[in-house]
PDB file of C-alpha atoms in Angstrom:
ATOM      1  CA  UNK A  77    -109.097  -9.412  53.150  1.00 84.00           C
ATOM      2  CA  UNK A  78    -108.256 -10.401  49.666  1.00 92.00           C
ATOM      3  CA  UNK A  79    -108.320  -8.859  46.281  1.00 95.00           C
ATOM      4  CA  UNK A  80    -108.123 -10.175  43.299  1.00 96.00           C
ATOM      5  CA  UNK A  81    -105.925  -8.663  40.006  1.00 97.00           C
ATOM      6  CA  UNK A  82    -106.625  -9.989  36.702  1.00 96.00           C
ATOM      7  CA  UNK A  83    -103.436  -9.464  34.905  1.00 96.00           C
ATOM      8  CA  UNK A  84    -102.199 -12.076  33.016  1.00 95.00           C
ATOM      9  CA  UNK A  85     -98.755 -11.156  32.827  1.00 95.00           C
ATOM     10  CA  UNK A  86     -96.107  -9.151  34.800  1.00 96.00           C
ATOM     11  CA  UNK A  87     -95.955  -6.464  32.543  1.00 96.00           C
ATOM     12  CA  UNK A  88     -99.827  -5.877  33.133  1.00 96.00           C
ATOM     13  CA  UNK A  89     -98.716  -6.831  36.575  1.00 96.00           C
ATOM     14  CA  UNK A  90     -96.334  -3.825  36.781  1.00 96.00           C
ATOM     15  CA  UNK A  91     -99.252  -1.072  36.519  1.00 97.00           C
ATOM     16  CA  UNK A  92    -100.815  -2.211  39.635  1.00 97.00           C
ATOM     17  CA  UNK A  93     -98.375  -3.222  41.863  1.00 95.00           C
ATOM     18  CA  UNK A  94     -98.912  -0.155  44.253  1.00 96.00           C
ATOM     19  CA  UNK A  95    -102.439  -1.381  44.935  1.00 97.00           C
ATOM     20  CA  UNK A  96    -101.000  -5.101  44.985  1.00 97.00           C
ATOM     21  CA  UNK A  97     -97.877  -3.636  47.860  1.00 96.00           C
ATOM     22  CA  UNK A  98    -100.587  -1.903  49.854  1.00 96.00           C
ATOM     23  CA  UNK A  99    -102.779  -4.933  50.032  1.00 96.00           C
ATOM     24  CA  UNK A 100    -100.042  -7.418  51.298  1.00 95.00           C
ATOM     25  CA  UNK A 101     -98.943  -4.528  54.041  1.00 93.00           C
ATOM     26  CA  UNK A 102    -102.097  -4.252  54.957  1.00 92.00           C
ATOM     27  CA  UNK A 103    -102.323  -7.944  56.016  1.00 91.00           C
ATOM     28  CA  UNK A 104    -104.523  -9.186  52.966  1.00 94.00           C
ATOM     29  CA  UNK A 105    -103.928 -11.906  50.134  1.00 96.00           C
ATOM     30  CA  UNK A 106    -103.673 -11.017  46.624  1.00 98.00           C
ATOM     31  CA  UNK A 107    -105.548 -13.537  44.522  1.00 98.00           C
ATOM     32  CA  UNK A 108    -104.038 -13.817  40.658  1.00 98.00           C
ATOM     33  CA  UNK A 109    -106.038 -16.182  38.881  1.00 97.00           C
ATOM     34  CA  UNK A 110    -105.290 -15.741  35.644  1.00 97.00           C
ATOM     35  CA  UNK A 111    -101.378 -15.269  35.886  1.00 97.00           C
ATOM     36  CA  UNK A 112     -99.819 -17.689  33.906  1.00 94.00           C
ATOM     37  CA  UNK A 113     -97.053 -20.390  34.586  1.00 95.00           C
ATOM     38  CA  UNK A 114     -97.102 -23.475  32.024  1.00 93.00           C
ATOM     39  CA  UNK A 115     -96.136 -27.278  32.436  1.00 95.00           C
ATOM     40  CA  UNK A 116     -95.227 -29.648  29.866  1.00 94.00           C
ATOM     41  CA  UNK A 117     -96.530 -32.510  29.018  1.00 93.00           C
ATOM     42  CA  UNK A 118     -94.352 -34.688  32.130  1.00 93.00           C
ATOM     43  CA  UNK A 119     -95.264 -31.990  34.107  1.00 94.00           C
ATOM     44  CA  UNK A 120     -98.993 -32.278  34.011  1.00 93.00           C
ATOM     45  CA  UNK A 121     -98.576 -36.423  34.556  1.00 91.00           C
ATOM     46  CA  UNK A 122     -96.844 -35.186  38.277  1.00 92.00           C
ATOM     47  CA  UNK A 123    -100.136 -33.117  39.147  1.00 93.00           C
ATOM     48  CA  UNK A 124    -102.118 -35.648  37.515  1.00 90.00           C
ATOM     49  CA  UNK A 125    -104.446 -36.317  40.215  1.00 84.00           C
ATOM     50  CA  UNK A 126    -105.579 -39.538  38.666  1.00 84.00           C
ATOM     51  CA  UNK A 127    -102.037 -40.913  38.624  1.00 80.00           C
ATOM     52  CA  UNK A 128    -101.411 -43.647  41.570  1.00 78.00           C
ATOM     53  CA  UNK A 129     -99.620 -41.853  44.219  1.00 76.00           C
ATOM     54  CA  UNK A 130     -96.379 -43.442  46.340  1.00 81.00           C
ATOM     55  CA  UNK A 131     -93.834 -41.908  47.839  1.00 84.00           C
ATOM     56  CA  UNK A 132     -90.039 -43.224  48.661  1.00 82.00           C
ATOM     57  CA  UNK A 133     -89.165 -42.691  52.607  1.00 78.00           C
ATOM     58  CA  UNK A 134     -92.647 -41.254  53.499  1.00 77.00           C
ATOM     59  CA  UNK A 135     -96.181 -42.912  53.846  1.00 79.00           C
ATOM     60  CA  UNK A 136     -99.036 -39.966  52.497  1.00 78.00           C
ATOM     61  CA  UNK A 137    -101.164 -38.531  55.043  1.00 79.00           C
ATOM     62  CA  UNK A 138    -104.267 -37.001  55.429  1.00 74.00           C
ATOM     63  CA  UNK A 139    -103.261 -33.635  56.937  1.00 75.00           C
ATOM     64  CA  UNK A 140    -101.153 -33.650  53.229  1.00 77.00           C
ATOM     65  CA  UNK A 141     -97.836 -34.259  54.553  1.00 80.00           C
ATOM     66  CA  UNK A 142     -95.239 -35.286  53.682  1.00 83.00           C
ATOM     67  CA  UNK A 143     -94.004 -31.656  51.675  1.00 88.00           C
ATOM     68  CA  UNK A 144     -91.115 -32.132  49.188  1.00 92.00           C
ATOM     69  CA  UNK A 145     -88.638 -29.194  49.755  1.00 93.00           C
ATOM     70  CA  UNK A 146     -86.722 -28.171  46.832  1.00 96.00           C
ATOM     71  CA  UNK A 147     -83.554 -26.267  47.078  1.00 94.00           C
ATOM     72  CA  UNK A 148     -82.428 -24.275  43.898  1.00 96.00           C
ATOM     73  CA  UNK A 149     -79.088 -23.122  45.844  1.00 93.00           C
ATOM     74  CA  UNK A 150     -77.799 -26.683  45.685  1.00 94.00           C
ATOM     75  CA  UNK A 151     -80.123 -28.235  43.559  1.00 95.00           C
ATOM     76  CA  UNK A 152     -81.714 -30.703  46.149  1.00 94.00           C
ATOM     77  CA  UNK A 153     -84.858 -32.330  47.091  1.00 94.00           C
ATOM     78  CA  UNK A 154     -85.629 -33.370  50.429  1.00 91.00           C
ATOM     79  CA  UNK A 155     -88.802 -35.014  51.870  1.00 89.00           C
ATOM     80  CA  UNK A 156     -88.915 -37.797  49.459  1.00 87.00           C
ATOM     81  CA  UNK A 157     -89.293 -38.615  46.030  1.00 87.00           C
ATOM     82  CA  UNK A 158     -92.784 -39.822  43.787  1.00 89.00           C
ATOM     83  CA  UNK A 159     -92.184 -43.229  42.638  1.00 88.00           C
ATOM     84  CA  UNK A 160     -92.384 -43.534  38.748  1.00 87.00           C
ATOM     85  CA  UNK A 161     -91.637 -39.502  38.415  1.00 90.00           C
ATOM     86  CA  UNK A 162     -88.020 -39.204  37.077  1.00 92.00           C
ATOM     87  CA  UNK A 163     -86.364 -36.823  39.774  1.00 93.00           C
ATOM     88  CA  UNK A 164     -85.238 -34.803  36.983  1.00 95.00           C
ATOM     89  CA  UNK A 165     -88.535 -33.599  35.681  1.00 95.00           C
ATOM     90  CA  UNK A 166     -89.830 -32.882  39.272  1.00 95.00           C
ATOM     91  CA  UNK A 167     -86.737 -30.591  40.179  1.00 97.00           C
ATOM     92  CA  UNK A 168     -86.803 -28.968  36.413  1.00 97.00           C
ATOM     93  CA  UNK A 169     -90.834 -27.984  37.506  1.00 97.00           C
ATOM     94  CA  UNK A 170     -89.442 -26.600  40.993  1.00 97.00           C
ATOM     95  CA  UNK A 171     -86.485 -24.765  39.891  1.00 97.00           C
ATOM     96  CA  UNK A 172     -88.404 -23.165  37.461  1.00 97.00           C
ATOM     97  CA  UNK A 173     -91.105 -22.346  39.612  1.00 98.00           C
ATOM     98  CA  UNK A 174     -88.590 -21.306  41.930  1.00 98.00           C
ATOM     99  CA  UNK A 175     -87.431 -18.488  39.041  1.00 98.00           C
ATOM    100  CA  UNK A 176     -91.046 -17.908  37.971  1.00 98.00           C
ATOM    101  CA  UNK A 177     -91.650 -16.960  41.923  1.00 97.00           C
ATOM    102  CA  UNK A 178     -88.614 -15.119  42.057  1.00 97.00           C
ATOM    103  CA  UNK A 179     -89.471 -12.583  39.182  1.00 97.00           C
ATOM    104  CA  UNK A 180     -92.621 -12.054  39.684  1.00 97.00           C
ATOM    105  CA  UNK A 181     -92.154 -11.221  43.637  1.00 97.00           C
ATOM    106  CA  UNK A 182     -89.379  -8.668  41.735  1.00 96.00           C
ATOM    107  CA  UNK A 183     -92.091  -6.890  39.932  1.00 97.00           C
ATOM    108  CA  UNK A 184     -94.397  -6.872  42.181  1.00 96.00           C
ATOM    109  CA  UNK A 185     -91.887  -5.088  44.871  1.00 95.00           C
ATOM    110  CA  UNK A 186     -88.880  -3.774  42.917  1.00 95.00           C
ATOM    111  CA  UNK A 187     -87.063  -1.283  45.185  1.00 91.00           C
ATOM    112  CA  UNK A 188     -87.117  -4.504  47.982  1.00 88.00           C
ATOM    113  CA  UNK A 189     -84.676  -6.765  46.132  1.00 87.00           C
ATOM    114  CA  UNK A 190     -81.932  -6.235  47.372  1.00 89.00           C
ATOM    115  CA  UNK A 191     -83.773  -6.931  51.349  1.00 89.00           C
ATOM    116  CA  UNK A 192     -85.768 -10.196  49.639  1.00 90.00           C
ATOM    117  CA  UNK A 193     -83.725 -14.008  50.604  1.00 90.00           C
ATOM    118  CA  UNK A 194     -85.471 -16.363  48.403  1.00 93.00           C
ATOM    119  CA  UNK A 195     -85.533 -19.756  50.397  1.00 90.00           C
ATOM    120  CA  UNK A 196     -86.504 -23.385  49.370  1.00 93.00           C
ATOM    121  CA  UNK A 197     -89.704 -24.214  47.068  1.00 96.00           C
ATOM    122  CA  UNK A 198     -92.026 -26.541  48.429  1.00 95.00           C
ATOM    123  CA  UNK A 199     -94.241 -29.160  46.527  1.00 95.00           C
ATOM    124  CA  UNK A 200     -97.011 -31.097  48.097  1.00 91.00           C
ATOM    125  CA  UNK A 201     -98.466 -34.364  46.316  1.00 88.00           C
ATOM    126  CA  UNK A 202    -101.152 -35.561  49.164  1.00 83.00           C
ATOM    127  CA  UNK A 203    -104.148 -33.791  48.963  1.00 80.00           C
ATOM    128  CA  UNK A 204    -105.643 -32.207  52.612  1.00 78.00           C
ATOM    129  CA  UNK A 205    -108.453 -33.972  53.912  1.00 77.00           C
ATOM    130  CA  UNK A 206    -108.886 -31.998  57.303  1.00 79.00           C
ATOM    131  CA  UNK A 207    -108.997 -28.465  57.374  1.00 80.00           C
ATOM    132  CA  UNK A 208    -105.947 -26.828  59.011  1.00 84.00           C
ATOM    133  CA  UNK A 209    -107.001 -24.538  62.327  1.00 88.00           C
ATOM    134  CA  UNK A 210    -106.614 -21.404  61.869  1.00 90.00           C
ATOM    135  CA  UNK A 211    -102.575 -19.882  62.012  1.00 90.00           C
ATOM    136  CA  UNK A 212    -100.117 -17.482  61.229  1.00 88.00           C
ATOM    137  CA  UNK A 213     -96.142 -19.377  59.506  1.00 89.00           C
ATOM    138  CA  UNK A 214     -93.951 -19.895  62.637  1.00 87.00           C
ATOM    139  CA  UNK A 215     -91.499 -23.006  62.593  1.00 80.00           C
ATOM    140  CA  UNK A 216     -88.776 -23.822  64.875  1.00 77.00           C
ATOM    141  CA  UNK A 217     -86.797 -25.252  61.595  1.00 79.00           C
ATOM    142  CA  UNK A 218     -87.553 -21.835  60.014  1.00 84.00           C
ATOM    143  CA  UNK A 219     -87.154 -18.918  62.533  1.00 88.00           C
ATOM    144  CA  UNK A 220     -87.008 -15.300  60.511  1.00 89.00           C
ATOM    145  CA  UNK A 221     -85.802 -13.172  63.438  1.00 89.00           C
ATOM    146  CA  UNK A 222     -88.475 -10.987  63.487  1.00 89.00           C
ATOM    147  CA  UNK A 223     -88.129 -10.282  59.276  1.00 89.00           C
ATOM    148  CA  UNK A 224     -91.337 -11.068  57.210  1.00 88.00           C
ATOM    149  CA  UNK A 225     -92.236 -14.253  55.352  1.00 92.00           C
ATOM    150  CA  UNK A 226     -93.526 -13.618  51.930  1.00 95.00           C
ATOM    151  CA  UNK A 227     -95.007 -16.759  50.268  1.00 96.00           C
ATOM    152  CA  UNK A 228     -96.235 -17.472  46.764  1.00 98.00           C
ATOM    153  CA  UNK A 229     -98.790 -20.138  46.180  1.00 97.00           C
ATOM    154  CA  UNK A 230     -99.552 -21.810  43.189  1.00 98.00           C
ATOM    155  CA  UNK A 231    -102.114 -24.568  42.804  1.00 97.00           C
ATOM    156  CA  UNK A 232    -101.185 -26.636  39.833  1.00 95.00           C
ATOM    157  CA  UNK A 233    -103.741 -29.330  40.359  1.00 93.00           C
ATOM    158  CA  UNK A 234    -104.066 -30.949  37.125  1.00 91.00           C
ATOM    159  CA  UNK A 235    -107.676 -32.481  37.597  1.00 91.00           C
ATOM    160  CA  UNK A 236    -109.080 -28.924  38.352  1.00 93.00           C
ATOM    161  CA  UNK A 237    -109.582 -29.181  42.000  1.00 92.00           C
ATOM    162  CA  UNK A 238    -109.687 -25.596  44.025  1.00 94.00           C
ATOM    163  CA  UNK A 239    -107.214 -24.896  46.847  1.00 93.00           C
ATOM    164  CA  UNK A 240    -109.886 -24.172  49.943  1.00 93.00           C
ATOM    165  CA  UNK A 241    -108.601 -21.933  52.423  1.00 93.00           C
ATOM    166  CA  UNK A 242    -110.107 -20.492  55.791  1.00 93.00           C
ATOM    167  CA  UNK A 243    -108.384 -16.917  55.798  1.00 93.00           C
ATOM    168  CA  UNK A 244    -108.675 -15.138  59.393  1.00 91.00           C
ATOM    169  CA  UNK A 245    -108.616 -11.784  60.436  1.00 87.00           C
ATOM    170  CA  UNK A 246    -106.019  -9.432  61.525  1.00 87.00           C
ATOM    171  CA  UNK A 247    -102.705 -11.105  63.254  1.00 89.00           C
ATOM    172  CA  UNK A 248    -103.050  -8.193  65.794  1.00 91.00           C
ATOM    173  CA  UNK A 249    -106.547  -9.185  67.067  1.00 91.00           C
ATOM    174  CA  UNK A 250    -105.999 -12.454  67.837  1.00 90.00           C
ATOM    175  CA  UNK A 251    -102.195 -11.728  69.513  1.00 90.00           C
ATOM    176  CA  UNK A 252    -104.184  -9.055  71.785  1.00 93.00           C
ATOM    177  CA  UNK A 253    -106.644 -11.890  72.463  1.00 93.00           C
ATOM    178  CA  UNK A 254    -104.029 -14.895  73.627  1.00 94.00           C
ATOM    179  CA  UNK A 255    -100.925 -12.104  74.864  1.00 91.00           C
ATOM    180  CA  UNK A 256    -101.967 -12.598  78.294  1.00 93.00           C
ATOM    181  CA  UNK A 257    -101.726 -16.688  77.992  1.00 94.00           C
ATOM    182  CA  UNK A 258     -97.954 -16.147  77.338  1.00 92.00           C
ATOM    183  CA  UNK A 259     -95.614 -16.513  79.983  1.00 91.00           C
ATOM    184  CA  UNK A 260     -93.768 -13.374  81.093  1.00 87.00           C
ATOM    185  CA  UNK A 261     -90.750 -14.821  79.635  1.00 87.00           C
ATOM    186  CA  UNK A 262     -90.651 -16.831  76.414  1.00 87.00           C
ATOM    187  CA  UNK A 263     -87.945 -19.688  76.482  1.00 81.00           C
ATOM    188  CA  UNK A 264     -87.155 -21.928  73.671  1.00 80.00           C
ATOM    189  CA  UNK A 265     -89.546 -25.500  73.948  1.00 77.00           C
ATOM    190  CA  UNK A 266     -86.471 -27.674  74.083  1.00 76.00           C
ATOM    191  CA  UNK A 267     -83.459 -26.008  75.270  1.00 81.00           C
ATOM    192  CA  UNK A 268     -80.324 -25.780  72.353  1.00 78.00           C
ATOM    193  CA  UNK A 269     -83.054 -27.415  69.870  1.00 78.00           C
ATOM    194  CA  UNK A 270     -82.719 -24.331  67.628  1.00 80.00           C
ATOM    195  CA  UNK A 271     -78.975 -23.774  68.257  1.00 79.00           C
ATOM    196  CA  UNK A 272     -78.892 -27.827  66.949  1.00 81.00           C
ATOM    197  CA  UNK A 273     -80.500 -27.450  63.987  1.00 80.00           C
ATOM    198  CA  UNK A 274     -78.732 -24.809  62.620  1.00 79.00           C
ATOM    199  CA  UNK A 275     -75.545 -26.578  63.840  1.00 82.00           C
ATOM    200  CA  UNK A 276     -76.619 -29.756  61.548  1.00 80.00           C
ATOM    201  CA  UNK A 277     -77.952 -27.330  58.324  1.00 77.00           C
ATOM    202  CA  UNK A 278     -81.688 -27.916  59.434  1.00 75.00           C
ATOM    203  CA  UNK A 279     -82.287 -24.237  59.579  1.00 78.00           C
ATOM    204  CA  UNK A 280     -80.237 -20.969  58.162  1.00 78.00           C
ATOM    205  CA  UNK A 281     -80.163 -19.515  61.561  1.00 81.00           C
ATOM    206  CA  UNK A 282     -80.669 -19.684  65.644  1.00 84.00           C
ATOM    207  CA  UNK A 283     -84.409 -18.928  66.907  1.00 88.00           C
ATOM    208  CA  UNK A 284     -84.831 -15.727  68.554  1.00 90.00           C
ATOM    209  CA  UNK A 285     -87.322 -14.865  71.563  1.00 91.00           C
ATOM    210  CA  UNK A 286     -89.437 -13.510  68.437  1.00 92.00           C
ATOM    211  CA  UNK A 287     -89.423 -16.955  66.896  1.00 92.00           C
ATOM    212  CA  UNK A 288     -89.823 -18.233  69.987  1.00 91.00           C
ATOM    213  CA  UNK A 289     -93.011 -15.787  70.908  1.00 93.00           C
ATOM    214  CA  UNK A 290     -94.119 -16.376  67.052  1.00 92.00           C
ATOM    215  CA  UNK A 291     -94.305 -20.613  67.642  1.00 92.00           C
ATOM    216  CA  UNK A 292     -96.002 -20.318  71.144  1.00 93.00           C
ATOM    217  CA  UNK A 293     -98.710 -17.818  70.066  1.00 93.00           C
ATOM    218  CA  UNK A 294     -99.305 -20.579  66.922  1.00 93.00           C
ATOM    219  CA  UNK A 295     -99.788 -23.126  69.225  1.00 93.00           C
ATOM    220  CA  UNK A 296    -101.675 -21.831  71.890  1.00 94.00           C
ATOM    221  CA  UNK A 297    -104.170 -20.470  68.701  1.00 93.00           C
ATOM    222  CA  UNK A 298    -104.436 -23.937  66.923  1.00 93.00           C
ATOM    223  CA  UNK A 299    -105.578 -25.606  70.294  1.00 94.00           C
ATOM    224  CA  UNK A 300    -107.881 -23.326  71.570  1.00 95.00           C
ATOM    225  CA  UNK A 301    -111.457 -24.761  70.902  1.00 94.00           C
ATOM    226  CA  UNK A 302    -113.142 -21.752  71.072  1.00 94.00           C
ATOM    227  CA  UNK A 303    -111.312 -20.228  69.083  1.00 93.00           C
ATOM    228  CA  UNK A 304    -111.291 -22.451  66.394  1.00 91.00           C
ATOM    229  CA  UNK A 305    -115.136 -22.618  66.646  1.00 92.00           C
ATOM    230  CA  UNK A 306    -116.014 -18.470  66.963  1.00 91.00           C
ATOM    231  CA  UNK A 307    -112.971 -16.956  65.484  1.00 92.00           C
ATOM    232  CA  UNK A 308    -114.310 -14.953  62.214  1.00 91.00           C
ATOM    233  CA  UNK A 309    -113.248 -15.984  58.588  1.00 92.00           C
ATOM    234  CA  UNK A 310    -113.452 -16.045  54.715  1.00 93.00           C
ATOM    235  CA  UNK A 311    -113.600 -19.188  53.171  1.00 94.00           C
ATOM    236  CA  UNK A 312    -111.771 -18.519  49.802  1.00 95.00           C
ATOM    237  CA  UNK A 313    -111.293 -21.457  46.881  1.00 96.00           C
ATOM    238  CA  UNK A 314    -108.710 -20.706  44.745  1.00 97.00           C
ATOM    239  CA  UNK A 315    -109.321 -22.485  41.290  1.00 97.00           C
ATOM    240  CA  UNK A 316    -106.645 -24.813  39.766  1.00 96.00           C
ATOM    241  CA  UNK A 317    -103.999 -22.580  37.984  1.00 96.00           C
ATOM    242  CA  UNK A 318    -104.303 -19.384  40.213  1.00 97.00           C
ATOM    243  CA  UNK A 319    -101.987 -18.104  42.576  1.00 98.00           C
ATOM    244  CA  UNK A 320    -101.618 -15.558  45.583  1.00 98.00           C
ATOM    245  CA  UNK A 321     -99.272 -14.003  47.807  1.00 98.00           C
ATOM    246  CA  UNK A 322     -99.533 -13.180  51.664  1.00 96.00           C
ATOM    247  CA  UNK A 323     -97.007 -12.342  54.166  1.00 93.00           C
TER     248      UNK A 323
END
């Protein structure tokens, strides 16, 4: 399910954001297309779609890797850098992004602020040229411990071009459909491969068998043919400048 709000700021914001809660709960993406958040003129040369595209440490490719992560705690980018982009101007666009995000999640759920842990801001410069199967977040460098993920997408393509995604149905119905594919007891892929990368700052915290569960029911729906052939879906673009939210 998703619904689309057209307020254009968060005060207008404000006035629905028991209907916008209730969606999100409910499993559904809200849609905002005309919310606003403004680049400058260096800004719109990085989204420039037309601008030659190279990356230092990583080679582009086409399932739109590599992602630049960009961490407003410390004030660091990983993943790489774009060549003839001053660093500078790309982590002024994420940090502010990273407050824009911030506030507007604060609106949208007030009395959950002090329970929301606002984690690194992600920027990707390669286009998709496959579509992704269909799956629900689950990481081994990001396990939540059973908490929720709430994400906040922006599509700041600068030549225009919609965001296509293929959004499923309910998380239950397909865990009810692949539950009985899961071992009776989940064990962590690699043995001490969480425990590792929190050890060496890769992740904030150790996997849990939830994590665990979360990464084996991903993969077991992402390779199963017939599921990725029959299993329903909307098909949703979301134009250049919108954004939405989904847990």
């Amino acid at each position: 399910m998703i619904e689309s709000f057209a307020a254009k700021d968060l005060t207008e914001l404000a006035t629905v954001r028991a209907r916008i809660r209730q969606t999100l709960e409910n499993g559904g993406v809200v849609h905002l297309p005309n919310l606003e958040f403004a680049l400058n003129v260096r800004e719109r040369e990085i989204v420039n779609p037309e601008r030659p595209l190279s990356l230092r440490f990583r080679n582009p490719r086409n399932s739109g890797r590599p992602t630049l992560l960009f961490y407003q705690r410390t004030g660091t980018l990983r993943g790489g850098s774009l060549k003839g982009v001053a660093t500078t101007d790309l982590k002024e666009m994420l940090n502010r992004f990273a407050d824009w995000a911030r506030d507007l999640v604060w609106t949208l759920l007030p009395d959950s602020t002090e329970h929301l842990e606002q984690e690194f801001t992600t920027f990707r410069p390669c286009a998709r040229y496959r579509t992704q199967p269909l799956h629900m977040d689950a990481a081994i460098a990001r396990p939540t411990q059973g908490r929720c993920m709430l994400r906040v997408f922006r599509n700041v393509n600068g030549g225009g071009v919609p965001r296509v995604w293929h959004i499923g149905g309910h998380f239950e119905t397909a865990a009810e459909r692949f539950a009985s594919r899961l071992p009776a007891k989940v064990r962590e892929r690699i043995p001490g491969a969480s425990a590792l990368f929190h050890l060496l700052g890769i992740s904030k915290g150790p996997a849990t068998t939830y994590d665990h569960t979360m990464r084996l029911l991903r993969d077991i729906m992402t390779t199963d043919k017939e599921f990725r052939r029959s299993a329903p879906r909307t098909v949703v673009e979301f134009p250049a400048g919108s954004t939405w939210l989904a847990f």
